[in-house]
mmCIF file with all atom_site columns, C-alpha atoms in Angstrom:
data_model
loop_
_atom_site.group_PDB
_atom_site.id
_atom_site.type_symbol
_atom_site.label_atom_id
_atom_site.label_alt_id
_atom_site.label_comp_id
_atom_site.label_asym_id
_atom_site.label_entity_id
_atom_site.label_seq_id
_atom_site.pdbx_PDB_ins_code
_atom_site.Cartn_x
_atom_site.Cartn_y
_atom_site.Cartn_z
_atom_site.occupancy
_atom_site.B_iso_or_equiv
_atom_site.pdbx_formal_charge
_atom_site.auth_seq_id
_atom_site.auth_comp_id
_atom_site.auth_asym_id
_atom_site.auth_atom_id
_atom_site.pdbx_PDB_model_num
ATOM 1  C CA . MET A 1 1  ? 2.179   -2.079  -13.192 1.00 56.00 ? 1  MET A CA 1
ATOM 2  C CA . THR A 1 2  ? -1.192  -3.665  -13.325 1.00 68.00 ? 2  THR A CA 1
ATOM 3  C CA . ASP A 1 3  ? 0.636   -6.813  -11.547 1.00 86.00 ? 3  ASP A CA 1
ATOM 4  C CA . PHE A 1 4  ? 2.120   -4.852  -9.077  1.00 84.00 ? 4  PHE A CA 1
ATOM 5  C CA . LEU A 1 5  ? -0.856  -3.627  -8.281  1.00 86.00 ? 5  LEU A CA 1
ATOM 6  C CA . LYS A 1 6  ? -2.541  -6.985  -8.155  1.00 90.00 ? 6  LYS A CA 1
ATOM 7  C CA . GLU A 1 7  ? 0.226   -7.857  -6.080  1.00 91.00 ? 7  GLU A CA 1
ATOM 8  C CA . LEU A 1 8  ? -0.222  -5.034  -3.330  1.00 92.00 ? 8  LEU A CA 1
ATOM 9  C CA . LYS A 1 9  ? -3.662  -5.690  -3.334  1.00 92.00 ? 9  LYS A CA 1
ATOM 10 C CA . GLY A 1 10 ? -3.525  -9.407  -2.800  1.00 94.00 ? 10 GLY A CA 1
ATOM 11 C CA . LEU A 1 11 ? -1.031  -9.062  0.185   1.00 93.00 ? 11 LEU A CA 1
ATOM 12 C CA . LYS A 1 12 ? -3.846  -6.413  1.356   1.00 94.00 ? 12 LYS A CA 1
ATOM 13 C CA . ALA A 1 13 ? -6.291  -9.074  1.025   1.00 94.00 ? 13 ALA A CA 1
ATOM 14 C CA . LYS A 1 14 ? -4.082  -12.102 2.859   1.00 95.00 ? 14 LYS A CA 1
ATOM 15 C CA . GLU A 1 15 ? -3.494  -9.808  5.905   1.00 95.00 ? 15 GLU A CA 1
ATOM 16 C CA . GLY A 1 16 ? -6.979  -9.160  5.994   1.00 96.00 ? 16 GLY A CA 1
ATOM 17 C CA . VAL A 1 17 ? -6.969  -5.550  5.966   1.00 96.00 ? 17 VAL A CA 1
ATOM 18 C CA . THR A 1 18 ? -9.675  -2.961  4.359   1.00 96.00 ? 18 THR A CA 1
ATOM 19 C CA . TYR A 1 19 ? -9.476  0.282   3.024   1.00 96.00 ? 19 TYR A CA 1
ATOM 20 C CA . GLU A 1 20 ? -10.619 1.771   6.413   1.00 96.00 ? 20 GLU A CA 1
ATOM 21 C CA . GLN A 1 21 ? -8.281  -0.191  8.146   1.00 96.00 ? 21 GLN A CA 1
ATOM 22 C CA . LEU A 1 22 ? -5.370  0.507   6.510   1.00 96.00 ? 22 LEU A CA 1
ATOM 23 C CA . ALA A 1 23 ? -6.304  3.879   6.098   1.00 96.00 ? 23 ALA A CA 1
ATOM 24 C CA . GLU A 1 24 ? -6.159  4.464   9.865   1.00 96.00 ? 24 GLU A CA 1
ATOM 25 C CA . ILE A 1 25 ? -2.919  2.419   10.174  1.00 95.00 ? 25 ILE A CA 1
ATOM 26 C CA . LEU A 1 26 ? -1.518  4.839   7.925   1.00 96.00 ? 26 LEU A CA 1
ATOM 27 C CA . LYS A 1 27 ? -2.837  7.773   10.136  1.00 95.00 ? 27 LYS A CA 1
ATOM 28 C CA . ASP A 1 28 ? -1.536  6.103   13.283  1.00 95.00 ? 28 ASP A CA 1
ATOM 29 C CA . LYS A 1 29 ? 1.861   5.567   11.739  1.00 93.00 ? 29 LYS A CA 1
ATOM 30 C CA . TYR A 1 30 ? 2.714   7.845   9.115   1.00 92.00 ? 30 TYR A CA 1
ATOM 31 C CA . GLU A 1 31 ? 0.057   10.575  9.817   1.00 92.00 ? 31 GLU A CA 1
ATOM 32 C CA . CYS A 1 32 ? -0.838  10.143  6.317   1.00 90.00 ? 32 CYS A CA 1
ATOM 33 C CA . GLN A 1 33 ? -4.546  12.432  5.346   1.00 91.00 ? 33 GLN A CA 1
ATOM 34 C CA . LEU A 1 34 ? -5.518  9.308   3.139   1.00 92.00 ? 34 LEU A CA 1
ATOM 35 C CA . THR A 1 35 ? -8.957  8.012   3.655   1.00 96.00 ? 35 THR A CA 1
ATOM 36 C CA . ALA A 1 36 ? -10.409 4.973   2.956   1.00 96.00 ? 36 ALA A CA 1
ATOM 37 C CA . ASN A 1 37 ? -12.172 6.357   -0.669  1.00 97.00 ? 37 ASN A CA 1
ATOM 38 C CA . SER A 1 38 ? -8.723  8.088   -1.510  1.00 96.00 ? 38 SER A CA 1
ATOM 39 C CA . LEU A 1 39 ? -6.718  4.621   -0.776  1.00 96.00 ? 39 LEU A CA 1
ATOM 40 C CA . ALA A 1 40 ? -9.473  2.872   -3.079  1.00 95.00 ? 40 ALA A CA 1
ATOM 41 C CA . ASN A 1 41 ? -9.077  5.290   -6.003  1.00 96.00 ? 41 ASN A CA 1
ATOM 42 C CA . LYS A 1 42 ? -5.671  5.541   -5.845  1.00 95.00 ? 42 LYS A CA 1
ATOM 43 C CA . PHE A 1 43 ? -5.566  1.595   -6.232  1.00 93.00 ? 43 PHE A CA 1
ATOM 44 C CA . SER A 1 44 ? -8.206  1.399   -9.130  1.00 92.00 ? 44 SER A CA 1
ATOM 45 C CA . ARG A 1 45 ? -6.040  4.540   -10.621 1.00 93.00 ? 45 ARG A CA 1
ATOM 46 C CA . GLY A 1 46 ? -2.552  3.256   -10.267 1.00 91.00 ? 46 GLY A CA 1
ATOM 47 C CA . THR A 1 47 ? -1.488  6.592   -9.045  1.00 93.00 ? 47 THR A CA 1
ATOM 48 C CA . LEU A 1 48 ? 0.034   5.498   -5.857  1.00 93.00 ? 48 LEU A CA 1
ATOM 49 C CA . THR A 1 49 ? 3.448   7.399   -5.077  1.00 93.00 ? 49 THR A CA 1
ATOM 50 C CA . GLY A 1 50 ? 6.575   5.181   -4.027  1.00 91.00 ? 50 GLY A CA 1
ATOM 51 C CA . LYS A 1 51 ? 6.248   6.789   -0.514  1.00 93.00 ? 51 LYS A CA 1
ATOM 52 C CA . GLU A 1 52 ? 3.162   5.577   -0.448  1.00 94.00 ? 52 GLU A CA 1
ATOM 53 C CA . VAL A 1 53 ? 3.712   2.050   -1.891  1.00 93.00 ? 53 VAL A CA 1
ATOM 54 C CA . ALA A 1 54 ? 6.583   2.088   0.615   1.00 93.00 ? 54 ALA A CA 1
ATOM 55 C CA . LYS A 1 55 ? 4.103   2.610   3.666   1.00 94.00 ? 55 LYS A CA 1
ATOM 56 C CA . ILE A 1 56 ? 1.788   0.678   2.440   1.00 95.00 ? 56 ILE A CA 1
ATOM 57 C CA . LEU A 1 57 ? 3.767   -2.238  2.519   1.00 95.00 ? 57 LEU A CA 1
ATOM 58 C CA . SER A 1 58 ? 5.028   -1.244  5.853   1.00 94.00 ? 58 SER A CA 1
ATOM 59 C CA . ALA A 1 59 ? 1.815   -1.044  7.347   1.00 94.00 ? 59 ALA A CA 1
ATOM 60 C CA . LEU A 1 60 ? 0.970   -4.685  6.011   1.00 95.00 ? 60 LEU A CA 1
ATOM 61 C CA . GLY A 1 61 ? 4.065   -6.113  7.607   1.00 94.00 ? 61 GLY A CA 1
ATOM 62 C CA . TYR A 1 62 ? 6.535   -6.105  4.662   1.00 94.00 ? 62 TYR A CA 1
ATOM 63 C CA . GLU A 1 63 ? 9.354   -4.125  3.316   1.00 88.00 ? 63 GLU A CA 1
ATOM 64 C CA . VAL A 1 64 ? 10.540  -2.630  0.169   1.00 85.00 ? 64 VAL A CA 1
ATOM 65 C CA . LYS A 1 65 ? 13.421  -4.874  -1.282  1.00 87.00 ? 65 LYS A CA 1
ATOM 66 C CA . ILE A 1 66 ? 15.442  -3.628  -4.403  1.00 86.00 ? 66 ILE A CA 1
ATOM 67 C CA . GLU A 1 67 ? 17.634  -6.492  -5.924  1.00 90.00 ? 67 GLU A CA 1
ATOM 68 C CA . LYS A 1 68 ? 19.848  -6.366  -9.338  1.00 93.00 ? 68 LYS A CA 1
ATOM 69 C CA . ASN A 1 69 ? 18.442  -9.037  -11.540 1.00 91.00 ? 69 ASN A CA 1
ATOM 70 C CA . LYS A 1 70 ? 20.714  -12.241 -12.093 1.00 87.00 ? 70 LYS A CA 1
#
């Protein structure tokens, strides 16, 4: 789980998006009521839900893709 959160944080940084900007995008696009502070806390505690992760990835321009191991 820690590696996944690091990857998600890395994608956020790669796209140059701050927690404030991400909160605004989520509010505008999904009517989420997450603040920059609550997002930062969820990232640091590792308490993001699956729905939140999917919305964050979408807001950053990515999609969730599930593949069976080969």
